[in-house]
Every structure is written in C-alpha cells, then in structure tokens.
mmCIF file with all atom_site columns, C-alpha atoms in Angstrom:
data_model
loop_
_atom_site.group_PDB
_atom_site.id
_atom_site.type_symbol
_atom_site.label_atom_id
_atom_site.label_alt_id
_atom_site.label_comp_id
_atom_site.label_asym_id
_atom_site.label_entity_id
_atom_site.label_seq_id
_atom_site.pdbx_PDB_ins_code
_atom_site.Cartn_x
_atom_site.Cartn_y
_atom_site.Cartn_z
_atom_site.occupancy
_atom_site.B_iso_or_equiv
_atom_site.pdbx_formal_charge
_atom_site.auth_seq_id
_atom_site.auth_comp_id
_atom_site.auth_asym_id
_atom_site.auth_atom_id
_atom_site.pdbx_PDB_model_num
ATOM 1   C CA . UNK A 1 1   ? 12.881  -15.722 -23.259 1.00 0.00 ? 1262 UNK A CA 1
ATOM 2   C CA . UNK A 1 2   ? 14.163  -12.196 -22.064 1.00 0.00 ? 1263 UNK A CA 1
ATOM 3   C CA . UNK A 1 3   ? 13.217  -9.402  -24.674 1.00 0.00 ? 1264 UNK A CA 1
ATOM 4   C CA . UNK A 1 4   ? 13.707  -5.453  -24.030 1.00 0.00 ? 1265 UNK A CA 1
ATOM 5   C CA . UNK A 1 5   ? 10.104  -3.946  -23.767 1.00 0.00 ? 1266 UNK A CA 1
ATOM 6   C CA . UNK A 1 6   ? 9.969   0.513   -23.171 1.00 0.00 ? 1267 UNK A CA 1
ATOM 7   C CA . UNK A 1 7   ? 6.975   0.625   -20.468 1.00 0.00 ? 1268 UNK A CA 1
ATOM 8   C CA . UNK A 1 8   ? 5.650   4.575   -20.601 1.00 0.00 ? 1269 UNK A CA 1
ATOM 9   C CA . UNK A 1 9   ? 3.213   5.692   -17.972 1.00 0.00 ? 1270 UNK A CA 1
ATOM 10  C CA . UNK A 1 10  ? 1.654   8.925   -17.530 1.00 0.00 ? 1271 UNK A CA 1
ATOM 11  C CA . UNK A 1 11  ? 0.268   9.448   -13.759 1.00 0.00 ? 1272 UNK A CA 1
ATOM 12  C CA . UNK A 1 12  ? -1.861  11.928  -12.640 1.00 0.00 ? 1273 UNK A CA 1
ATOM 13  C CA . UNK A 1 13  ? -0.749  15.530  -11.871 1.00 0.00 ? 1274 UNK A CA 1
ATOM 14  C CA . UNK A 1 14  ? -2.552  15.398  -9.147  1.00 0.00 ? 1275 UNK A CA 1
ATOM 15  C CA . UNK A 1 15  ? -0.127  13.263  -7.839  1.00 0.00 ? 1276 UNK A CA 1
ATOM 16  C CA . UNK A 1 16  ? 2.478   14.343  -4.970  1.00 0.00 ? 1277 UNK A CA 1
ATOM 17  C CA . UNK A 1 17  ? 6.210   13.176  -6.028  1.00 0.00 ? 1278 UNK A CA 1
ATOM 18  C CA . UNK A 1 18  ? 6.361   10.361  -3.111  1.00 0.00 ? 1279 UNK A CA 1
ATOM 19  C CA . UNK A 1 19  ? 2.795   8.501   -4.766  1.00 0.00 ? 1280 UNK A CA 1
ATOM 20  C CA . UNK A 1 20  ? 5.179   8.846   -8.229  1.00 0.00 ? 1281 UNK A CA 1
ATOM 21  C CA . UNK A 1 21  ? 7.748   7.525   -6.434  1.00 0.00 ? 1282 UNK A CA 1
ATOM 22  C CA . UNK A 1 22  ? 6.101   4.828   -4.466  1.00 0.00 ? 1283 UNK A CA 1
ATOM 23  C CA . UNK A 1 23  ? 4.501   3.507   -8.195  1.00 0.00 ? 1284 UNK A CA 1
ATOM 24  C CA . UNK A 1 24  ? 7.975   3.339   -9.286  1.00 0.00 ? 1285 UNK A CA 1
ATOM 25  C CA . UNK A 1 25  ? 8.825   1.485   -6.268  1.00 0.00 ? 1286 UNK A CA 1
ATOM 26  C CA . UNK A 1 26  ? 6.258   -1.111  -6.811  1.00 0.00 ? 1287 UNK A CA 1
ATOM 27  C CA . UNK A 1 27  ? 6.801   -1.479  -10.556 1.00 0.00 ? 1288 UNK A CA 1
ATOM 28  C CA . UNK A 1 28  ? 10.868  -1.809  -10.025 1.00 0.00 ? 1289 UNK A CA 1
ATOM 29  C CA . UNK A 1 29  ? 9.126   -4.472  -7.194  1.00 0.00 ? 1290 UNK A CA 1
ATOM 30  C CA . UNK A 1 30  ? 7.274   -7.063  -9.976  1.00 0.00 ? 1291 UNK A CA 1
ATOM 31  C CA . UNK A 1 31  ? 10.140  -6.833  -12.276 1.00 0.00 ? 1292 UNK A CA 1
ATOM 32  C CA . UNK A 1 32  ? 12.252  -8.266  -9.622  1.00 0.00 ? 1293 UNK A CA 1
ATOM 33  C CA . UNK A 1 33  ? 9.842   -10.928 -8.013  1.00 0.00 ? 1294 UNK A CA 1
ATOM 34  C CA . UNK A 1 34  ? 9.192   -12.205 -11.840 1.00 0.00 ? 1295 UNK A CA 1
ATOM 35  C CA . UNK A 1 35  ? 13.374  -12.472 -13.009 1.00 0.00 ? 1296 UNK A CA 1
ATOM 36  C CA . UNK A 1 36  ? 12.956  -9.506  -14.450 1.00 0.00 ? 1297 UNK A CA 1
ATOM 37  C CA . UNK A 1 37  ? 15.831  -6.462  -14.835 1.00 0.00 ? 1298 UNK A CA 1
ATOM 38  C CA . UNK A 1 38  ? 15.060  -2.829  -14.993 1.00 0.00 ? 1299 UNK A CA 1
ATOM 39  C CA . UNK A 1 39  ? 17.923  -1.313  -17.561 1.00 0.00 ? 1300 UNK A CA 1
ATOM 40  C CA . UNK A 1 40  ? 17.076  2.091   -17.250 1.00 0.00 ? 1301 UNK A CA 1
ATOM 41  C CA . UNK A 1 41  ? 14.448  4.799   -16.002 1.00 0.00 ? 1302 UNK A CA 1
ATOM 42  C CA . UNK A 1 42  ? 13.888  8.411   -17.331 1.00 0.00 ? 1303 UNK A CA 1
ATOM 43  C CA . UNK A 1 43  ? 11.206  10.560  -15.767 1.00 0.00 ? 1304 UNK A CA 1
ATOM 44  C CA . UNK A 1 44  ? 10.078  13.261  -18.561 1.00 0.00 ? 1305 UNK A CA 1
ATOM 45  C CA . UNK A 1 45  ? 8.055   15.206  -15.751 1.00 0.00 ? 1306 UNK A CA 1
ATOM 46  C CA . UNK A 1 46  ? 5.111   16.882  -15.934 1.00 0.00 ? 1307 UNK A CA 1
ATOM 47  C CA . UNK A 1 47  ? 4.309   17.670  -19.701 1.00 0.00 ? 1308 UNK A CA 1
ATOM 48  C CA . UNK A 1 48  ? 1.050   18.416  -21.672 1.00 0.00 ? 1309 UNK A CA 1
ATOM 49  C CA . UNK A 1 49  ? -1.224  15.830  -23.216 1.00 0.00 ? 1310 UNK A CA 1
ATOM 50  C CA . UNK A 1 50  ? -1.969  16.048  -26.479 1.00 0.00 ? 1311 UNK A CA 1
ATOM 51  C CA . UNK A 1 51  ? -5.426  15.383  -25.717 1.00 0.00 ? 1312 UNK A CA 1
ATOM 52  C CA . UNK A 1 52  ? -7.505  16.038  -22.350 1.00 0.00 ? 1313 UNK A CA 1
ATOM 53  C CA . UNK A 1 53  ? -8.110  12.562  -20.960 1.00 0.00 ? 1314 UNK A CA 1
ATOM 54  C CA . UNK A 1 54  ? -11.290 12.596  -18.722 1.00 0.00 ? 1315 UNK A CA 1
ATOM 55  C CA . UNK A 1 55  ? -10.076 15.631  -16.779 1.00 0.00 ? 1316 UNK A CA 1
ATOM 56  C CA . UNK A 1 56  ? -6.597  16.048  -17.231 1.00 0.00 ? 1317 UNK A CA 1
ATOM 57  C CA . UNK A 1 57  ? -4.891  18.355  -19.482 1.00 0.00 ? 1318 UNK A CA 1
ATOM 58  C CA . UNK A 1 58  ? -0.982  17.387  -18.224 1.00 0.00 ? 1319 UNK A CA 1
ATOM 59  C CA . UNK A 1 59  ? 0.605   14.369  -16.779 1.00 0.00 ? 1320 UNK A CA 1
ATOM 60  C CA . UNK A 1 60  ? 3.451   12.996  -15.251 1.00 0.00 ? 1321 UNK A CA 1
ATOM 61  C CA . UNK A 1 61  ? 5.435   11.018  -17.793 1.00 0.00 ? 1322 UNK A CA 1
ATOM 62  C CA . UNK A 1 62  ? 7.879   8.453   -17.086 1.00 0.00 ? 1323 UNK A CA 1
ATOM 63  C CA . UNK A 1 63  ? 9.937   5.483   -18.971 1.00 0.00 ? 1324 UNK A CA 1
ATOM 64  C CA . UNK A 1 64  ? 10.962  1.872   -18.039 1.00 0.00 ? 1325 UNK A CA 1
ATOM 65  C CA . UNK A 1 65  ? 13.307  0.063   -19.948 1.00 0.00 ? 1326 UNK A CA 1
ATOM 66  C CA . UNK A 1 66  ? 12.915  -3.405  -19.074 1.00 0.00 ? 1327 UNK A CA 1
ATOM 67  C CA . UNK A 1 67  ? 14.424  -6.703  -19.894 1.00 0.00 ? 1328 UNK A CA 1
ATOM 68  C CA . UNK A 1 68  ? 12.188  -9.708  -18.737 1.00 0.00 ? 1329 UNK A CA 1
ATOM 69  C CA . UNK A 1 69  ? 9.488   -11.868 -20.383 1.00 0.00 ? 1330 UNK A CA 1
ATOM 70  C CA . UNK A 1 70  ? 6.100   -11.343 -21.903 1.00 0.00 ? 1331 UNK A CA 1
ATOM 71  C CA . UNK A 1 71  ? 5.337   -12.798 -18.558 1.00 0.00 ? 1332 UNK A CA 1
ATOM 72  C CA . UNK A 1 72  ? 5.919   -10.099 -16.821 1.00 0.00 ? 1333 UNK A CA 1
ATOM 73  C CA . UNK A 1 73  ? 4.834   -7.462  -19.147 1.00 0.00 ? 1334 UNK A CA 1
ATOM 74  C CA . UNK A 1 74  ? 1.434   -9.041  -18.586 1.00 0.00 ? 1335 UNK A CA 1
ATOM 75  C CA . UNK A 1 75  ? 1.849   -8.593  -15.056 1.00 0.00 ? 1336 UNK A CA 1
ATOM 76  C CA . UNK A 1 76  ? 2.903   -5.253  -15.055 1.00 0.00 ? 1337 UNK A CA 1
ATOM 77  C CA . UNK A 1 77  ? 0.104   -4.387  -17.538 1.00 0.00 ? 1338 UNK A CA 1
ATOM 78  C CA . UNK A 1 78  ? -2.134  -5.682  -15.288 1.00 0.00 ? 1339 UNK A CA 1
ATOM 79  C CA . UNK A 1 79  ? -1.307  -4.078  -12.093 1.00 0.00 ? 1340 UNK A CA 1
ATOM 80  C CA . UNK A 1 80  ? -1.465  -0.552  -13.716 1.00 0.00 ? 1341 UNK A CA 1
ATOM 81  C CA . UNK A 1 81  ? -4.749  -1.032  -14.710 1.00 0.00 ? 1342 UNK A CA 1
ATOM 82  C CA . UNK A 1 82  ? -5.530  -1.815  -11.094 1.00 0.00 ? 1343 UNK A CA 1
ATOM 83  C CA . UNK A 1 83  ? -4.083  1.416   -10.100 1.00 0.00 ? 1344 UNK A CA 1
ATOM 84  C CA . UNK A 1 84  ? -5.967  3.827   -12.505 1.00 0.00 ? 1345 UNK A CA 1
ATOM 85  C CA . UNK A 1 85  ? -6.431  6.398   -10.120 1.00 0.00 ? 1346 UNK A CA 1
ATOM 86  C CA . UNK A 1 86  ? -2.880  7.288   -10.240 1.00 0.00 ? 1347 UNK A CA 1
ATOM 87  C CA . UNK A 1 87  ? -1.624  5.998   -13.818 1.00 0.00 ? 1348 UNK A CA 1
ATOM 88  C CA . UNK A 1 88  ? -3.934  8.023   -16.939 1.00 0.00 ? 1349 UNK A CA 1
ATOM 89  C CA . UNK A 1 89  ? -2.366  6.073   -19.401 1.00 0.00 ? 1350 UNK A CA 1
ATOM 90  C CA . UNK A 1 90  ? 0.758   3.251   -19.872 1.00 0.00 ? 1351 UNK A CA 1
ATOM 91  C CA . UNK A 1 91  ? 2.524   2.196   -23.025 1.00 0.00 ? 1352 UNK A CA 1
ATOM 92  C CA . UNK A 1 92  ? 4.387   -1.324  -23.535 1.00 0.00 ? 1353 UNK A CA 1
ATOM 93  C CA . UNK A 1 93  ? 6.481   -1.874  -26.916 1.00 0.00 ? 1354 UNK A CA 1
ATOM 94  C CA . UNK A 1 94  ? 8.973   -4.284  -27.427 1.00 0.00 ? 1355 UNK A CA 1
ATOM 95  C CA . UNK A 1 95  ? 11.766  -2.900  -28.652 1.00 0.00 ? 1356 UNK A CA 1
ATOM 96  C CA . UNK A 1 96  ? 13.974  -5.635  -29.207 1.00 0.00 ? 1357 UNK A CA 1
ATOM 97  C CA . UNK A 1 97  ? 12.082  -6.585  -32.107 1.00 0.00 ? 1358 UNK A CA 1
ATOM 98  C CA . UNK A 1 98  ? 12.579  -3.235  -34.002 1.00 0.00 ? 1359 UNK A CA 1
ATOM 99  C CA . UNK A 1 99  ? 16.645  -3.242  -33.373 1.00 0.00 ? 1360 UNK A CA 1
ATOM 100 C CA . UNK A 1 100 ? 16.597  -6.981  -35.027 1.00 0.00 ? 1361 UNK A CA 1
ATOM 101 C CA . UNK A 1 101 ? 14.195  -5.418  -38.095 1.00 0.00 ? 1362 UNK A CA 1
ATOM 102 C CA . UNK A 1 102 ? 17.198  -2.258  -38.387 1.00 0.00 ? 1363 UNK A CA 1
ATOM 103 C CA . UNK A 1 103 ? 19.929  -4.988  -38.141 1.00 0.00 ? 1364 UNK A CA 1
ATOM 104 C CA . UNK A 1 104 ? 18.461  -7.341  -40.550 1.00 0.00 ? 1365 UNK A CA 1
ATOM 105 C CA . UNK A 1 105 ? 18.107  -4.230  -43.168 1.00 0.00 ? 1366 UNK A CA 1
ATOM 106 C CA . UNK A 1 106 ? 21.603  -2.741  -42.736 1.00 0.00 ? 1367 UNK A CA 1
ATOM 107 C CA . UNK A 1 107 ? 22.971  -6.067  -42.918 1.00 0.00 ? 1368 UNK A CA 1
ATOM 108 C CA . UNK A 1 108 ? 21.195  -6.503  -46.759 1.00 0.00 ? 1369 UNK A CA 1
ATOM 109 C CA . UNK A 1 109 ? 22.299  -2.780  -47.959 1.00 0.00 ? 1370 UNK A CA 1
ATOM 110 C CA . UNK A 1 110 ? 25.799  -3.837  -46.761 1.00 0.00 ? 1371 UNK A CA 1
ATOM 111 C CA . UNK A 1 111 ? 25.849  -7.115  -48.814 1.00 0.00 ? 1372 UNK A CA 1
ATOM 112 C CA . UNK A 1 112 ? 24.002  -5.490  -51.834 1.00 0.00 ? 1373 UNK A CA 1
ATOM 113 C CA . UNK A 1 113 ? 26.660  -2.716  -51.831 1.00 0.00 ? 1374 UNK A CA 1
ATOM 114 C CA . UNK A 1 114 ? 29.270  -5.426  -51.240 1.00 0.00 ? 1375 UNK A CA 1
ATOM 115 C CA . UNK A 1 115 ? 28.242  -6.839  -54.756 1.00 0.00 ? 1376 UNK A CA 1
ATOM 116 C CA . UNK A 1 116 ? 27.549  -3.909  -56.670 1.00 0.00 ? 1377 UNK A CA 1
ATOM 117 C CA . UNK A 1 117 ? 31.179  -2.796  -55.888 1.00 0.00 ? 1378 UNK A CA 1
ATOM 118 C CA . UNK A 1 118 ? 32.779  -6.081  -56.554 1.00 0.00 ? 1379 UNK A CA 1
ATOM 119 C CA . UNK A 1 119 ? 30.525  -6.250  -59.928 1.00 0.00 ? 1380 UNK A CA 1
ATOM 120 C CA . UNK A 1 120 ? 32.488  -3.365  -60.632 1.00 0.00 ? 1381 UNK A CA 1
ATOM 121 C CA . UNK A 1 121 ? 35.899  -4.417  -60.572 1.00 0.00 ? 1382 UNK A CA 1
ATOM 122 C CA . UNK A 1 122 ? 36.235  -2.097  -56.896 1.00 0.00 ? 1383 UNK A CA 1
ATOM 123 C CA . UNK A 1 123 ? 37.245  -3.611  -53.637 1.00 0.00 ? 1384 UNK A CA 1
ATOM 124 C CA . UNK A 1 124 ? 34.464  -5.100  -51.709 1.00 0.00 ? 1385 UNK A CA 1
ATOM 125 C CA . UNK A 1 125 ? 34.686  -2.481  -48.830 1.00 0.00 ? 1386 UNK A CA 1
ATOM 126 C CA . UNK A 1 126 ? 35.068  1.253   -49.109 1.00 0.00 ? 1387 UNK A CA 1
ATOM 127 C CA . UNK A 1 127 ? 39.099  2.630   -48.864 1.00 0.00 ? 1388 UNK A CA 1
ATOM 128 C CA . UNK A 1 128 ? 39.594  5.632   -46.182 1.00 0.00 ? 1389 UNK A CA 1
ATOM 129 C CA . UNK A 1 129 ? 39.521  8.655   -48.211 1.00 0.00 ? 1390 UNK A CA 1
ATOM 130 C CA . UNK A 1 130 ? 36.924  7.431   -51.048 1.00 0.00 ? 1391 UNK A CA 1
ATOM 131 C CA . UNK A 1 131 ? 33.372  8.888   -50.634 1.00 0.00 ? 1392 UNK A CA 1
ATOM 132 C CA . UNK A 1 132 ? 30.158  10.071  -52.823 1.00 0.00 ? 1393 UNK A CA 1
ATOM 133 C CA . UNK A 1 133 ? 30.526  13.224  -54.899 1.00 0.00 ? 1394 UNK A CA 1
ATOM 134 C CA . UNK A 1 134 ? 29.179  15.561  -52.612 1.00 0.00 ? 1395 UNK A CA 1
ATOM 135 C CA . UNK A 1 135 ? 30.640  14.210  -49.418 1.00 0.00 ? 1396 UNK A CA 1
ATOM 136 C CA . UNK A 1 136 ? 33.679  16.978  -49.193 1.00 0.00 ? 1397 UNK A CA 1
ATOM 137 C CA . UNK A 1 137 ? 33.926  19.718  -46.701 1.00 0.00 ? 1398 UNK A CA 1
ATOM 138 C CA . UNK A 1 138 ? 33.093  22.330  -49.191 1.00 0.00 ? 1399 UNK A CA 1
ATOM 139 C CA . UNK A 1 139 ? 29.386  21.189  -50.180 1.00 0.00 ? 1400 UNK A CA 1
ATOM 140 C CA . UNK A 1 140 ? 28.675  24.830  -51.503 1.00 0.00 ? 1401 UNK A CA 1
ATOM 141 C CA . UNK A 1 141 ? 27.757  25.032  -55.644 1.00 0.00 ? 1402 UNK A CA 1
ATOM 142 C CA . UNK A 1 142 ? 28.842  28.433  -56.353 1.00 0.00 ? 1403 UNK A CA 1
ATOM 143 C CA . UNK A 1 143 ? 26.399  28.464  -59.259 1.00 0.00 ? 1404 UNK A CA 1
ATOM 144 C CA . UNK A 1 144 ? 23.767  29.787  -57.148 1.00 0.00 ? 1405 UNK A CA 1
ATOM 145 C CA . UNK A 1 145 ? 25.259  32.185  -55.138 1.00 0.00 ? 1406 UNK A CA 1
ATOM 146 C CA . UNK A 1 146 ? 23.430  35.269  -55.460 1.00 0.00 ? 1407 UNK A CA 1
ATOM 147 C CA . UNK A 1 147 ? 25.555  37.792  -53.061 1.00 0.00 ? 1408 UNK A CA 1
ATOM 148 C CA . UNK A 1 148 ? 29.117  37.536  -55.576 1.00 0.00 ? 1409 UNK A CA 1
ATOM 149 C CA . UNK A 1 149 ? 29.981  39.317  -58.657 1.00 0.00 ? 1410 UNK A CA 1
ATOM 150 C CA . UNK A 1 150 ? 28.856  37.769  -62.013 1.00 0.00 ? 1411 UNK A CA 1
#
C-alpha cells in the first residue's frame, strides 16, 4: 500500500556538503530499489538544536517526502541507524494519515452547516456575496477609537 511518510534527518555539522550529499544519494538509492518514489526534498541547512545532543549544538537538517510502503520506511529507518556517525537524529511521520483526519473533519462541518442552513429555510450552499457579520472590508468598530473627536 503506498502512503506519503516526511523522513527528517539532522547530520552532523561536522559533515562536508559531498558526505550530505552522498547520504542523500544513498537514501534517494533504497527508495528506488524498494518501489518507492521520492516527491520532494528540502534541505533547511545548518540550524541550531534545541538541545545539545552528545556534542553537537547545530545540525544539518534536511526533508524527504516519500511515497512508498511501511516496507521501506523500515528500511530506511534502519540504514540511518547504521550510519550514526553522520545522521544525529531522523524523523519518520506519515502524513497521509493526518490529510485523511483534516478531510474527514471538513467534510462533517460542511454537512452540519449544510443542515443547519437548510433547517433554516436558506439554500444549502452559501450565495456569492453573503458572509458573517464581520466579514466586510471595513472590520474597524469606531466605538473604540481613541484618536477622533467625541
């Protein structure tokens, strides 16, 4: 079953850009050999830790977005232990799993508003130009403006 997992690692500063690099290369490497597919990759840079772990007071950080199994994300989790001279710390979520949770709950709020409207003798769906009170372009309440005349 292909989910969407965010892998974060934080390598060592110690490390030149090539050995960042090279990790990169060889995590890009198991996605592919395991059916895998690597949707997107941001490197934050070097940033501080919010804690010192062992020695280190700043790390590399980069992020994975990855589409694959929990296969893989095994794998992957595995072979970064292996390297822990390089890699501090590494992060897996799946991520799929939230979007379905925010889905699922926008999904209800429309239905429930859906109802309340209709209870209400108002089209199911609101018209272009209806809003809340409050939603115009002139949101200031003059009753507490202290800088006019009384």
């Amino acid at each position: 079953m292909e989910r969407r997992y965010e892998l974060v690692y934080v390598v060592s500063p110690d490390a030149s850009d090539e050995q960042v690099a090279e990790l990169h290369t060889q995590v890009e490497g198991i996605i592919q050999r395991l059916g895998g597919r690597l949707e997107k990759t941001e490197s934050w840079g070097r940033r501080k830790l919010a804690y010192e772990i062992g020695r280190h007071k700043e790390g590399i950080y980069v992020l994975d977005v990855i589409i694959g199994s929990g296969e893989l994300m095994k794998e992957i989790d595995r072979r970064l232990k292996v390297i822990a001279e390089l890699v501090i710390r590494h992060l897996v979520v799946r991520v799929d799993e939230h979007e379905a949770v925010v889905d699922r709950t926008r999904t209800r709020r429309t239905e429930s508003s859906r109802r309340r409207r209709i209870a209400r003798g108002l089209p199911a769906d609101r018209q272009p130009g209806e809003g809340q009170r409050g939603d115009s372009d002139d949101d200031r309440d003059d009753r507490f403006d202290m800088g006019g005349e009384l």
